[in-house]
Coordinates of C-alpha atoms in Angstrom, one line a residue:
M1146 CA 0.6 12.0 -61.1
P1147 CA 0.5 8.8 -59.0
K1148 CA 3.5 8.0 -56.9
S1149 CA 5.9 5.6 -58.7
T1150 CA 6.6 2.3 -57.1
R1151 CA 9.9 0.4 -57.1
A1152 CA 9.8 -3.1 -58.5
I1153 CA 11.1 -5.8 -56.3
K1154 CA 13.4 -8.3 -57.8
V1155 CA 12.3 -11.9 -57.5
T1156 CA 15.6 -12.8 -55.8
D1157 CA 15.0 -10.0 -53.2
K1158 CA 11.5 -10.8 -52.2
D1159 CA 12.5 -12.9 -49.1
K1160 CA 15.2 -10.4 -47.9
A1161 CA 14.7 -9.0 -44.4
W1162 CA 14.0 -5.5 -45.7
N1163 CA 11.1 -6.6 -47.9
R1164 CA 9.3 -8.9 -45.4
K1165 CA 6.1 -7.6 -43.9
A1166 CA 6.1 -7.3 -40.1
Q1167 CA 4.6 -10.3 -38.4
P1168 CA 2.8 -10.4 -35.0
S1169 CA 5.2 -11.2 -32.2
K1170 CA 5.0 -14.7 -30.9
Y1171 CA 6.0 -13.4 -27.5
R1172 CA 3.5 -12.3 -24.9
I1173 CA 3.6 -8.5 -24.4
E1174 CA 3.0 -7.4 -20.8
T1175 CA -0.2 -5.4 -20.6
I1176 CA -0.2 -2.2 -18.6
P1177 CA -3.4 -1.2 -16.7
Q1178 CA -4.8 2.2 -17.0
N1179 CA -2.8 4.9 -15.2
K1180 CA -4.7 5.1 -11.9
T1181 CA -3.3 7.8 -9.6
F1182 CA -3.0 7.5 -5.8
L1183 CA -2.1 10.1 -3.1
I1184 CA -1.3 8.3 0.1
T1185 CA -0.4 10.2 3.3
C1186 CA 0.9 8.4 6.3
E1187 CA 2.5 9.2 9.7
G1188 CA 5.7 7.2 9.7
Q1189 CA 8.7 5.9 7.8
T1190 CA 7.7 2.3 8.1
E1191 CA 4.4 2.9 6.3
E1192 CA 6.0 5.2 3.7
L1193 CA 8.8 2.8 2.7
Y1194 CA 6.6 -0.3 2.8
I1195 CA 4.0 1.2 0.5
K1196 CA 6.7 2.6 -1.9
S1197 CA 8.1 -1.0 -2.2
F1198 CA 5.0 -2.2 -4.1
P1199 CA 6.2 -2.8 -7.7
V1200 CA 3.3 -1.0 -9.3
L1201 CA 3.4 -0.8 -13.1
G1202 CA 0.4 1.1 -14.5
A1203 CA -0.4 3.3 -11.5
R1204 CA 1.2 6.5 -10.3
V1205 CA 1.5 6.4 -6.5
K1206 CA 2.6 9.5 -4.5
V1207 CA 3.4 8.7 -0.8
I1208 CA 3.9 11.5 1.6
N1209 CA 5.1 11.0 5.2
L1210 CA 3.4 13.5 7.5
Q1211 CA 5.0 12.2 10.7
G1212 CA 4.6 14.1 13.9
Q1213 CA 1.0 15.3 13.4
S1214 CA -2.2 14.2 15.1
K1215 CA -4.5 12.0 13.1
L1216 CA -7.0 14.7 12.5
K1217 CA -4.2 17.1 11.5
L1218 CA -2.9 14.5 9.0
V1219 CA -6.3 14.4 7.3
E1220 CA -6.5 18.2 7.3
T1221 CA -3.0 18.5 5.8
T1222 CA -4.0 15.9 3.1
T1223 CA -6.8 18.3 2.1
E1224 CA -4.4 21.2 2.0
L1225 CA -2.0 19.2 -0.2
L1226 CA -4.8 18.4 -2.6
C1227 CA -5.7 22.0 -2.9
N1228 CA -2.1 22.9 -3.7
F1229 CA -1.3 20.1 -6.1
P1230 CA -2.0 20.8 -9.8
E1231 CA -2.8 17.1 -10.5
K1232 CA -6.0 15.3 -9.5
Y1233 CA -5.9 11.8 -7.9
D1234 CA -8.3 8.9 -8.5
E1235 CA -7.9 7.7 -4.9
V1236 CA -6.7 9.4 -1.7
W1237 CA -5.7 7.3 1.3
C1238 CA -4.7 8.2 4.8
V1239 CA -2.7 5.7 6.7
F1240 CA -2.3 5.9 10.5
D1241 CA -2.6 3.9 13.7
M1242 CA -3.6 4.4 17.3
D1243 CA -1.3 6.5 19.4
V1244 CA 1.0 4.9 21.9
K1245 CA -0.7 6.9 24.6
R1246 CA -4.2 5.6 24.9
G1247 CA -6.6 8.1 26.5
E1248 CA -9.9 9.8 25.8
D1249 CA -8.3 12.5 23.8
E1250 CA -6.4 10.0 21.6
F1251 CA -9.5 7.9 21.1
A1252 CA -11.4 11.0 20.0
D1253 CA -8.7 12.1 17.6
F1254 CA -8.5 8.7 16.1
D1255 CA -12.3 8.5 15.6
N1256 CA -12.7 12.1 14.4
A1257 CA -9.9 11.7 11.9
I1258 CA -11.5 8.6 10.3
D1259 CA -14.9 10.3 10.1
K1260 CA -13.3 13.5 8.6
A1261 CA -11.4 11.5 6.0
I1262 CA -14.5 9.6 4.9
Q1263 CA -16.5 12.8 4.7
N1264 CA -13.9 14.2 2.4
G1265 CA -14.1 11.1 0.2
Y1266 CA -10.7 9.7 1.3
K1267 CA -10.1 6.0 2.1
V1268 CA -8.5 5.2 5.5
A1269 CA -6.1 2.3 6.1
Y1270 CA -6.2 2.6 9.9
S1271 CA -4.7 0.1 12.4
N1272 CA -5.3 -0.5 16.1
D1273 CA -3.0 -0.9 17.9
A1274 CA -0.2 -0.6 15.4
F1275 CA 0.7 -0.7 11.7
E1276 CA 2.9 -3.7 12.5
L1277 CA -0.3 -5.8 13.1
W1278 CA -0.5 -6.0 9.3
F1279 CA 3.0 -7.6 9.1
Y1280 CA 2.1 -10.0 12.0
L1281 CA -1.0 -11.2 10.2
H1282 CA 1.3 -12.5 7.4
Y1283 CA 2.3 -15.2 10.0
N1284 CA -0.5 -15.6 12.5
H1285 CA -4.2 -14.8 13.2
S1286 CA -5.1 -13.3 16.5
E1287 CA -8.2 -11.8 17.9
T1288 CA -6.5 -10.8 21.2
Q1289 CA -5.9 -7.1 22.0
E1290 CA -2.2 -6.5 22.2
L1291 CA 0.0 -3.5 22.6
R1292 CA 2.5 -2.8 19.8
T1293 CA 5.4 -4.1 22.0
F1294 CA 3.9 -7.6 21.4
Y1295 CA 4.1 -7.2 17.6
Y1296 CA 7.6 -5.7 17.9
E1297 CA 8.7 -8.8 19.8
E1298 CA 7.0 -11.3 17.5
L1299 CA 8.4 -9.6 14.4
G1300 CA 11.8 -9.3 15.9
N1301 CA 11.8 -13.1 16.3
K1302 CA 10.6 -13.6 12.7
F1303 CA 13.1 -11.3 11.2
N1304 CA 15.9 -12.1 13.7
I1305 CA 16.5 -8.5 14.7
N1306 CA 15.9 -6.3 17.7
Y1307 CA 12.7 -4.7 16.3
I1308 CA 12.5 -1.9 18.8
R1309 CA 16.1 -0.8 18.1
D1310 CA 16.4 -1.7 14.4
G1311 CA 12.9 -2.2 13.0
K1312 CA 12.2 1.5 12.4
K1313 CA 15.5 2.2 10.7
Y1314 CA 15.5 3.3 7.1
D1315 CA 17.4 0.4 5.6
F1316 CA 15.3 -2.2 7.3
C1317 CA 12.0 -0.5 6.5
Q1318 CA 13.0 -0.4 2.8
K1319 CA 13.2 -4.2 2.7
I1320 CA 10.2 -5.3 4.8
Y1321 CA 8.0 -5.9 1.7
T1322 CA 10.7 -8.1 0.1
L1323 CA 11.3 -10.0 3.4
L1324 CA 7.6 -10.8 3.6
E1325 CA 7.4 -11.8 0.0
K1326 CA 10.4 -14.1 0.2
D1327 CA 9.6 -15.7 3.6
A1328 CA 8.0 -19.1 3.0
L1329 CA 6.3 -18.8 6.4
A1330 CA 4.7 -15.4 5.5
C1331 CA 1.6 -15.1 3.3
Q1332 CA 0.1 -11.9 2.1
K1333 CA -3.0 -13.7 0.8
K1334 CA -3.7 -15.1 4.3
A1335 CA -2.9 -11.7 5.9
I1336 CA -5.6 -10.2 3.8
Q1337 CA -8.1 -12.9 4.8
R1338 CA -7.2 -12.5 8.5
A1339 CA -7.4 -8.7 8.4
K1340 CA -10.8 -8.9 6.7
K1341 CA -12.1 -11.3 9.3
L1342 CA -10.9 -9.1 12.1
F1343 CA -12.7 -6.1 10.5
D1344 CA -15.9 -8.0 9.8
I1345 CA -16.4 -9.2 13.4
Q1346 CA -15.7 -5.7 14.9
Q1347 CA -17.2 -3.2 12.4
H1348 CA -20.2 -2.6 14.6
L1349 CA -17.9 -1.0 17.3
P1350 CA -16.6 2.6 17.5
Y1351 CA -13.4 2.9 15.6
H1352 CA -11.1 3.1 18.6
Q1353 CA -12.7 0.0 20.1
R1354 CA -11.8 -2.1 17.1
N1355 CA -8.7 -3.9 18.3
P1356 CA -7.0 -5.7 16.8
V1357 CA -7.9 -4.3 13.4
T1358 CA -6.0 -3.1 10.3
L1359 CA -7.5 -1.8 7.1
V1360 CA -4.1 -1.8 5.4
Y1361 CA -5.3 -4.9 3.7
E1362 CA -7.8 -2.8 1.6
L1363 CA -4.9 -0.5 0.4
V1364 CA -2.8 -3.6 -0.3
M1365 CA -5.5 -5.1 -2.4
E1366 CA -5.9 -1.9 -4.4
L1367 CA -2.1 -1.7 -5.0
N1368 CA -2.0 -5.4 -6.0
N1369 CA -4.4 -4.6 -8.8
N1370 CA -1.7 -2.5 -10.4
L1371 CA 1.4 -4.7 -9.8
R1372 CA 3.9 -5.6 -12.4
R1373 CA 2.9 -9.1 -13.6

């Protein structure tokens, strides 16, 4: 027997419960596909800065492997992937040149990058320091500098003693926001400047590329998944 239907009184046809749903006139935020990232790094600054990106559709797992050599960081990344049940669309290793600059450190830096690439990972390496990426938000420079130069410059920009306070947890947590809100800082220009530095030095061995930072490539990828 066909299902009986209830008659609607003429006086009730415009009541809320009898109206058909209409398409919303408001724009609904679209969520990109759930891309997954595993990002290993060697310090608190890198970890907290990356975690500050307001990604919406991606799942980003950031692991701080501080205290390891560059090559060991890459090897540990491989071990983590073997032990994690989930698979990742992209794997990134983030590190910079050692404070001590000798043949052993240069070899470790170069070998780590080669090993990561062989394993199919992407590498956001910096030489001399990760802070070069922050500095490029304000200025372009093709001069080789030690990290103390960037610490001093950023200390002046942020009005802090960067050597003393720039690595503290509370400050590292807000670097992304500070750069976003500072009218003098520009991430778009930082990307352009970093790409230019890479382009003019990519023919050199990794450890001789200075100043250089491929953090811009990771930032561009994260930006593709930002909350709009």
